[in-house]
CSV table of C-alpha atoms in Angstrom, one decimal:
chain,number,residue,atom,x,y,z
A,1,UNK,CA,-66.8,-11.2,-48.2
A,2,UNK,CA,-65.3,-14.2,-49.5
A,3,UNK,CA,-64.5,-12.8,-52.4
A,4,UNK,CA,-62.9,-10.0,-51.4
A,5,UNK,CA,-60.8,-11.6,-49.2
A,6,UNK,CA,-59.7,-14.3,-52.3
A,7,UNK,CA,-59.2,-11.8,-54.9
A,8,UNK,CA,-60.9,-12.3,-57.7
A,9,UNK,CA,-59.3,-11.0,-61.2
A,10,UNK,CA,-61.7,-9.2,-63.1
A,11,UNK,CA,-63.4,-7.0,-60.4
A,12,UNK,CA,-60.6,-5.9,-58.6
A,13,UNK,CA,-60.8,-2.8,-59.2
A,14,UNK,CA,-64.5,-2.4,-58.5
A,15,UNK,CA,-63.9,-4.5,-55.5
A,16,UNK,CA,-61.1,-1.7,-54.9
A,17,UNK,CA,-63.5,1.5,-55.0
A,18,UNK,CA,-66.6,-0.8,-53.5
A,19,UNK,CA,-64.4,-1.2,-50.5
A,20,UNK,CA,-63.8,2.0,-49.8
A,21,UNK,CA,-67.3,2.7,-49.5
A,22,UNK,CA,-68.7,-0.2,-47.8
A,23,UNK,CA,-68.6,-2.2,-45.0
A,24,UNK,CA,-69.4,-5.8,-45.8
A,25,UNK,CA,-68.8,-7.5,-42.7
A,26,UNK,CA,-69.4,-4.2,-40.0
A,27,UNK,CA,-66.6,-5.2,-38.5
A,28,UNK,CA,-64.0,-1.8,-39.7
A,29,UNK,CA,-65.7,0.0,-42.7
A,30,UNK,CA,-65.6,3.2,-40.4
A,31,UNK,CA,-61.3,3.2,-40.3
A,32,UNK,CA,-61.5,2.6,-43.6
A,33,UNK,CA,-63.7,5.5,-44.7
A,34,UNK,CA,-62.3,8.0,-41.9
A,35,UNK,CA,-58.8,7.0,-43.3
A,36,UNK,CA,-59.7,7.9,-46.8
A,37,UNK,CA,-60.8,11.4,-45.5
A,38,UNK,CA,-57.5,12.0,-44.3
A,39,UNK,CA,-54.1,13.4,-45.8
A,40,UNK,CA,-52.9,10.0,-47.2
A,41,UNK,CA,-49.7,11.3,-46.5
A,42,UNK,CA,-50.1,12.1,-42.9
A,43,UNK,CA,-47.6,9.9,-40.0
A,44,UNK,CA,-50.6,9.3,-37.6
A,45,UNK,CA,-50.2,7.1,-34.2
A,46,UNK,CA,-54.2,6.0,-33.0
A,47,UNK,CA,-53.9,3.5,-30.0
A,48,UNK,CA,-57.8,3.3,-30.6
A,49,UNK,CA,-57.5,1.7,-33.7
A,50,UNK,CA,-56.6,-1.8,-31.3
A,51,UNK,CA,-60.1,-2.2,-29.9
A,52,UNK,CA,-61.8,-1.8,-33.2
A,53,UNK,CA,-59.3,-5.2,-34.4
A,54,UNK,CA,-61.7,-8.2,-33.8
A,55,UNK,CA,-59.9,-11.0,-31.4
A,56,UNK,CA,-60.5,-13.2,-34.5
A,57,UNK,CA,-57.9,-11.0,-36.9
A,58,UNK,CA,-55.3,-11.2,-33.5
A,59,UNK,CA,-55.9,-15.2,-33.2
A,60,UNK,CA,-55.5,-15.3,-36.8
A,61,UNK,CA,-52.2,-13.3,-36.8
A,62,UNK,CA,-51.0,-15.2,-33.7
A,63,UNK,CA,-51.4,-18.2,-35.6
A,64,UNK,CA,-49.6,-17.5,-38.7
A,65,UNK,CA,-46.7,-16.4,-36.1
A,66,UNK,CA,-46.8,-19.7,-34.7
A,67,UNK,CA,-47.1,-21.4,-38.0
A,68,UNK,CA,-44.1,-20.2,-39.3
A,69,UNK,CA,-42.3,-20.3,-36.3
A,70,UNK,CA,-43.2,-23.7,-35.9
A,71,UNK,CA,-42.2,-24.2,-39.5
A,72,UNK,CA,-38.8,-22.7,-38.8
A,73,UNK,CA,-38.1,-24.7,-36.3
A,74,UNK,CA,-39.2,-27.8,-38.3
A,75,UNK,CA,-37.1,-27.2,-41.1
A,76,UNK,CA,-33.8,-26.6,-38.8
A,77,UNK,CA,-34.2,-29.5,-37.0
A,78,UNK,CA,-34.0,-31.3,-40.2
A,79,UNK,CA,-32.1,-29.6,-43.1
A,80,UNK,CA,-29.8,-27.6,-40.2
A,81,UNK,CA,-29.9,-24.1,-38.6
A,82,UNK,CA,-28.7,-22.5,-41.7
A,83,UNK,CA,-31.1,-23.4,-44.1
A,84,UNK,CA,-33.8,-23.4,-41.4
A,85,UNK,CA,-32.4,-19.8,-40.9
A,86,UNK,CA,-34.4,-18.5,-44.6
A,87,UNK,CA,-37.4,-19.1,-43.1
A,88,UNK,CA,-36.9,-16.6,-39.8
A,89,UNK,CA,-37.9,-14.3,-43.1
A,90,UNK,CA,-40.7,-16.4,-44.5
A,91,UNK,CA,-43.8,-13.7,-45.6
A,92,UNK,CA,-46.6,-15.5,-44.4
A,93,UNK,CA,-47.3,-12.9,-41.5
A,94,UNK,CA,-47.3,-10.5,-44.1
A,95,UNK,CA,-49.5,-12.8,-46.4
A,96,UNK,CA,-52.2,-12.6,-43.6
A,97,UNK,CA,-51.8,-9.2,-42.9
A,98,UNK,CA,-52.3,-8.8,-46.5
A,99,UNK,CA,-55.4,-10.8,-46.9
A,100,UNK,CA,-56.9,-9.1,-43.4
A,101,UNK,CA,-56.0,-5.5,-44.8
A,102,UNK,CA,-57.8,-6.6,-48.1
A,103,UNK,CA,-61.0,-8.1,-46.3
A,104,UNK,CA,-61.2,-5.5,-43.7
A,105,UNK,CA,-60.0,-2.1,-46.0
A,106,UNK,CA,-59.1,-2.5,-49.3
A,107,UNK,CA,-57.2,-4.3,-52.1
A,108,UNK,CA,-56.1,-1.1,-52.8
A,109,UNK,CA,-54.7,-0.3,-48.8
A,110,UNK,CA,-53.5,-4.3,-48.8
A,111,UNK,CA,-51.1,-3.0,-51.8
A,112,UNK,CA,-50.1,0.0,-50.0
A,113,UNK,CA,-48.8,-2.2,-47.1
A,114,UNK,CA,-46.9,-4.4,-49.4
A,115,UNK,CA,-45.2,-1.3,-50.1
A,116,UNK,CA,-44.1,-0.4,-47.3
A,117,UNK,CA,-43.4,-4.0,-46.1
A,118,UNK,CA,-40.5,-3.2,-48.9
A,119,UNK,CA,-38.6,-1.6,-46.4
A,120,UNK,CA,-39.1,-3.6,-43.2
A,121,UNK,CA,-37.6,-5.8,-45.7
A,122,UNK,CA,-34.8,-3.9,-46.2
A,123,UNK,CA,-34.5,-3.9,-42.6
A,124,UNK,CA,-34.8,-7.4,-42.1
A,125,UNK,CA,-31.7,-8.2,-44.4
A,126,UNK,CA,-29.8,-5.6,-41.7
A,127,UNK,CA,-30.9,-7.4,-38.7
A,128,UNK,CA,-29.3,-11.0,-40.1
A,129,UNK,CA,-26.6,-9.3,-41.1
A,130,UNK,CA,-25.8,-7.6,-38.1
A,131,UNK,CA,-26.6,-10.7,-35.5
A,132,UNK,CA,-24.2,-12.9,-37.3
A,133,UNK,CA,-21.3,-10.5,-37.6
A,134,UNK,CA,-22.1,-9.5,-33.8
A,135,UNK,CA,-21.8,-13.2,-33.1
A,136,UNK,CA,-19.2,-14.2,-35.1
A,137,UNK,CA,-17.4,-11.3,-32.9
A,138,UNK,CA,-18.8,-13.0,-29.5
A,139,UNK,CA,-20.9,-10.2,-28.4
A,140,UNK,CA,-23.3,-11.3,-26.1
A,141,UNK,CA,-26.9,-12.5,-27.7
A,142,UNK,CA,-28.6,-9.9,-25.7
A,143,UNK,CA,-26.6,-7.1,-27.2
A,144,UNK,CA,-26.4,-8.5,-30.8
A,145,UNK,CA,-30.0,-8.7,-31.0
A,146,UNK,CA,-30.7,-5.3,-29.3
A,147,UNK,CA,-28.3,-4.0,-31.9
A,148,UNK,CA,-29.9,-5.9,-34.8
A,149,UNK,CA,-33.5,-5.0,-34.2
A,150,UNK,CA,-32.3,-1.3,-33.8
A,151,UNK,CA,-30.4,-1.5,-37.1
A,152,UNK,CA,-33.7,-3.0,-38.7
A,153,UNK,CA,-36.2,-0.1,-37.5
A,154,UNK,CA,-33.1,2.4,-38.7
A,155,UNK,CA,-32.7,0.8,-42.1
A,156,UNK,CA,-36.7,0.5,-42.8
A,157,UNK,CA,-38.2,3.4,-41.6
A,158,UNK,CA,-34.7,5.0,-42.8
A,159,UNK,CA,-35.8,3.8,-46.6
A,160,UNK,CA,-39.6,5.0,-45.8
A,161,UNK,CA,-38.3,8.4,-44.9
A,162,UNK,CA,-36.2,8.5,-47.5
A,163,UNK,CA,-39.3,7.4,-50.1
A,164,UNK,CA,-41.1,10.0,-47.9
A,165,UNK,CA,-38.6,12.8,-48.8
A,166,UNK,CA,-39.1,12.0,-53.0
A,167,UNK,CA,-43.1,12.3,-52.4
A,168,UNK,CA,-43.3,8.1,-52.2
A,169,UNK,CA,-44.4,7.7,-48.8
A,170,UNK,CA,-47.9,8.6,-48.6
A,171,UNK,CA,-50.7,6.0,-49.3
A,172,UNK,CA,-52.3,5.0,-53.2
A,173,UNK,CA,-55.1,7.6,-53.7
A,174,UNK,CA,-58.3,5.8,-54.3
A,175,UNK,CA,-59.4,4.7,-57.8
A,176,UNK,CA,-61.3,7.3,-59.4
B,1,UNK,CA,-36.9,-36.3,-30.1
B,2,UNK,CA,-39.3,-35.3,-27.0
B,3,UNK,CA,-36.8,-31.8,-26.7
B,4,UNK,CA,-36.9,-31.8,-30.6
B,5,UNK,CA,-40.7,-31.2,-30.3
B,6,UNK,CA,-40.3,-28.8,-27.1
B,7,UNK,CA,-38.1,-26.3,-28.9
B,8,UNK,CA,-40.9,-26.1,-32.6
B,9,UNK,CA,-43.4,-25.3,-29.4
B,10,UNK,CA,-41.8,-23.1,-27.8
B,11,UNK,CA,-40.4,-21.5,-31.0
B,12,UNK,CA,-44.1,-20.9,-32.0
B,13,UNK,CA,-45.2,-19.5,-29.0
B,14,UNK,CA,-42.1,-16.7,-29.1
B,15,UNK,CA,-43.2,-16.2,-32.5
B,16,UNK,CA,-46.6,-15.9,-32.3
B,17,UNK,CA,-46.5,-13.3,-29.1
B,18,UNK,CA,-43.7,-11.2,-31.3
B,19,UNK,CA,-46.2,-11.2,-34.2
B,20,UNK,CA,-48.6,-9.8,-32.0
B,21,UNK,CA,-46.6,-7.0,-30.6
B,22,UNK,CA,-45.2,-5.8,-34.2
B,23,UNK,CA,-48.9,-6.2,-35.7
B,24,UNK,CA,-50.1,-4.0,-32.6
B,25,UNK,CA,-47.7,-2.1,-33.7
B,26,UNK,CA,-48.9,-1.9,-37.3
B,27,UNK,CA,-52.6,-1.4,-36.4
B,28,UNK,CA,-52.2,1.8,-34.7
B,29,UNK,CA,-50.0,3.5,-37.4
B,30,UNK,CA,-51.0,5.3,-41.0
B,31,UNK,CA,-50.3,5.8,-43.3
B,32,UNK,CA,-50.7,2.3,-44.5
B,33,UNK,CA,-47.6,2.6,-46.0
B,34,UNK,CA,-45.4,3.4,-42.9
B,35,UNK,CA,-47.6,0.5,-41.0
B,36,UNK,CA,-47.1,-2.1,-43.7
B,37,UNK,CA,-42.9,-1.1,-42.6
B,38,UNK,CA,-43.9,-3.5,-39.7
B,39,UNK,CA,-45.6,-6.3,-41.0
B,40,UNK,CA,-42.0,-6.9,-41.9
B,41,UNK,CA,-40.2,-7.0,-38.2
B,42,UNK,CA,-37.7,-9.5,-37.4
B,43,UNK,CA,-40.5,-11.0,-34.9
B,44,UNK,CA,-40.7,-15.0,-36.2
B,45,UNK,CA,-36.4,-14.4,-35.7
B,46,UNK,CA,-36.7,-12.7,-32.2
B,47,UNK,CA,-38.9,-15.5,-30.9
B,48,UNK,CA,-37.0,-17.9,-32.7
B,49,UNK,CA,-33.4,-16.8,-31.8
B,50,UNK,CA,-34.5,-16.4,-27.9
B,51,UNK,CA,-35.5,-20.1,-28.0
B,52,UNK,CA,-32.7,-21.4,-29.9
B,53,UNK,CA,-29.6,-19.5,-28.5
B,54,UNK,CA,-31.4,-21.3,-24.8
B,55,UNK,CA,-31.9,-24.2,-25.8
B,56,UNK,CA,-29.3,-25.5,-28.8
B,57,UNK,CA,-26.6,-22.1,-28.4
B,58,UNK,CA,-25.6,-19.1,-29.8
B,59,UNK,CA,-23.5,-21.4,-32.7
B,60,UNK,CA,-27.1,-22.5,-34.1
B,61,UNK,CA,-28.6,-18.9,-33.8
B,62,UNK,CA,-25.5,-17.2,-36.0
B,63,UNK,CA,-26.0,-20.1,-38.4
B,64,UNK,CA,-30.0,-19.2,-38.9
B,65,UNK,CA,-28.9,-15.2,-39.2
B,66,UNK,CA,-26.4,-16.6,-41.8
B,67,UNK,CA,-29.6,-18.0,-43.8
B,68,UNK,CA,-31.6,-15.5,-42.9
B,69,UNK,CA,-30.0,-12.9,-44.7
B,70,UNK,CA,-31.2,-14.9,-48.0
B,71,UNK,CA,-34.7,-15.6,-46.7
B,72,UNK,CA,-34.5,-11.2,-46.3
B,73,UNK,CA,-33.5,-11.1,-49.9
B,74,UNK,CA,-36.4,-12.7,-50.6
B,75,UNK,CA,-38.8,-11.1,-48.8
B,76,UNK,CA,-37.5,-7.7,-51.1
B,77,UNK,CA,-38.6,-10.0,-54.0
B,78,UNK,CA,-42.0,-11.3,-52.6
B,79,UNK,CA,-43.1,-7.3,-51.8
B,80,UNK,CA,-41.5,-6.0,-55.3
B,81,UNK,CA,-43.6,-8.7,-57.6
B,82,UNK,CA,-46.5,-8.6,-54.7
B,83,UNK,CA,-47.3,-5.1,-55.1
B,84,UNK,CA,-48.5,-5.6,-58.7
B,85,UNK,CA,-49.8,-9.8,-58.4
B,86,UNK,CA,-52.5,-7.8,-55.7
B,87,UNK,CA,-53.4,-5.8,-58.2
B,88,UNK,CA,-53.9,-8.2,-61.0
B,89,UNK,CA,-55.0,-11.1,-58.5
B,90,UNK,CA,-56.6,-9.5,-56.0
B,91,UNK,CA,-55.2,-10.5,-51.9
B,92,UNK,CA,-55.2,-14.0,-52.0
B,93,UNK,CA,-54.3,-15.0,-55.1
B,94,UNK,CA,-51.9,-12.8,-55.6
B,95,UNK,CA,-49.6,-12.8,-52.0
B,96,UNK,CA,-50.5,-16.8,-52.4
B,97,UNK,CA,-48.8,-16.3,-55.8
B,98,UNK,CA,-45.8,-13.5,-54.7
B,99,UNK,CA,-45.1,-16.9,-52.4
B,100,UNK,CA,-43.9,-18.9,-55.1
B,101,UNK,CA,-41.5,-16.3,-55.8
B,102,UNK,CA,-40.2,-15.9,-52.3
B,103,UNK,CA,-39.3,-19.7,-52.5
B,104,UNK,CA,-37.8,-19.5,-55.6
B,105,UNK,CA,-35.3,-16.7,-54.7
B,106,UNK,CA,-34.6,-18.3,-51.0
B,107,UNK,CA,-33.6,-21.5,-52.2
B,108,UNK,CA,-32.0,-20.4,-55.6
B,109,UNK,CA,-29.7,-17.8,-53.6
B,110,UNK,CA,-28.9,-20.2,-50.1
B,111,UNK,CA,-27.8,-23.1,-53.4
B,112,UNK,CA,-25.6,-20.0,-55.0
B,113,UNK,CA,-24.0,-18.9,-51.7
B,114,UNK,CA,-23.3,-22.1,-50.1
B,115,UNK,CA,-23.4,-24.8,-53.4
């Protein structure tokens, strides 16, 4: 499993298909394989899917939060808000998401989230801009944050609709 | 120096529990497309904005959505060259790699925007 979860170069791709068939670690081979069954193209919402996540993957994501959180704050304390401000966007919660997806799924499913992590950054360029423009115009933190976060799920799942609409939204078929 | 260290804590717990609620999020949605949408929410700058507009004001908080819109221009970057470093590199290596990217376009961008 440690090699899945590194990456190494030359059997990616037979890593890729192997994946998708196996379950290394036991832990959520059976998602995997029921997703491939599906339409890769279907919007699905399963509230099950959260007890089949090991408390180890949430810890691990948890930490990474704080990690870069912690780094943030770090780096604004010494260079300044501003410059601490680039890393409120830092993709190391996507890195580990990334690295769980590949472990757990696929290399394959890992690059399909990096896709659509495209447009939640998108988004995420939306929600700066808007909570310094709503600040600079003294709206109240409360609001300017309400109205950034809303602006960020309109602009990124905006773009995935859009990539939707042109036949881009659906997931990378499986090798083969 | 002792509220210094207060505020990185408490920054990281408001991170960490806004991570959690986007990547709960994430884990009950497919495609894997429309999830991965989510493992880029504004959840490090929720947690980090709360703690900061409390505890140093709203002043500091516009100042890191200033940078932030750089660091977000970056992110585009690291998922545009990460997409196709996965592929070649496999998970690790290649988001490790996409990294090296993201920090080159933060910093060269924030030293273009405010030399």
């Amino acid at each position: 499993m440690t090699n899945d979860l590194r990456g190494d170069h030359d059997d990616r791709d037979d890593r890729d298909d192997h994946d998708d068939r196996d379950d290394h670690d036991g832990s959520g081979g059976d998602r995997g394989r029921s997703d491939e069954r599906r339409d890769d193209d279907e919007v699905r919402l399963a509230p099950r899917e959260l007890g089949r996540t090991r408390p180890r993957d949430w810890l691990i994501r948890f930490a990474f939060g704080a990690g870069v959180s912690a780094l943030a704050g770090v780096v604004a304390t010494v260079a300044g808000p501003r410059f601490g401000g680039l890393f409120l966007a830092f993709p190391a919660i996507l890195m580990a998401s990334l690295t769980l997806v590949a472990k757990k799924e696929s290399v394959r499913q890992a690059r399909n989230e990096a896709r659509g992590a495209t447009f939640g950054a998108v988004g995420l360029f939306g929600f700066a801009a808007v909570t310094a423009a709503a600040l600079a115009g003294r709206w109240p933190l409360w609001a300017a944050l309400a109205a950034a976060t809303a602006v960020w799920a309109v602009l990124s799942l905006g773009c995935y609709l859009l990539a939707r609409a042109f036949g881009a939204g659906g997931d990378e078929p499986p090798a083969g | 120096m002792g509220l210094e260290v207060v505020k990185v804590l408490l920054k990281a717990a408001a991170g960490g529990l806004f991570v959690l609620l986007f990547a709960a999020l994430a884990e009950m949605i497919a495609p894997k497309r429309l999830a991965g949408v989510f493992s880029a929410a504004p959840s490090v700058a929720l947690g980090g904005m709360l703690v900061t507009a409390a505890l140093s004001g709203v002043s500091d908080v516009r100042q890191s959505a200033l940078g932030m819109t750089i660091g977000a221009v970056a992110f585009v970057a690291y998922c545009l060259v990460g997409v196709p470093l996965l592929k070649r590199w496999g998970a690790w290596k290649g988001s490790s790699a996409a990294l090296g990217v993201w920090l080159a376009v933060a910093v060269a961008g924030y030293l273009v925007v405010w030399p």
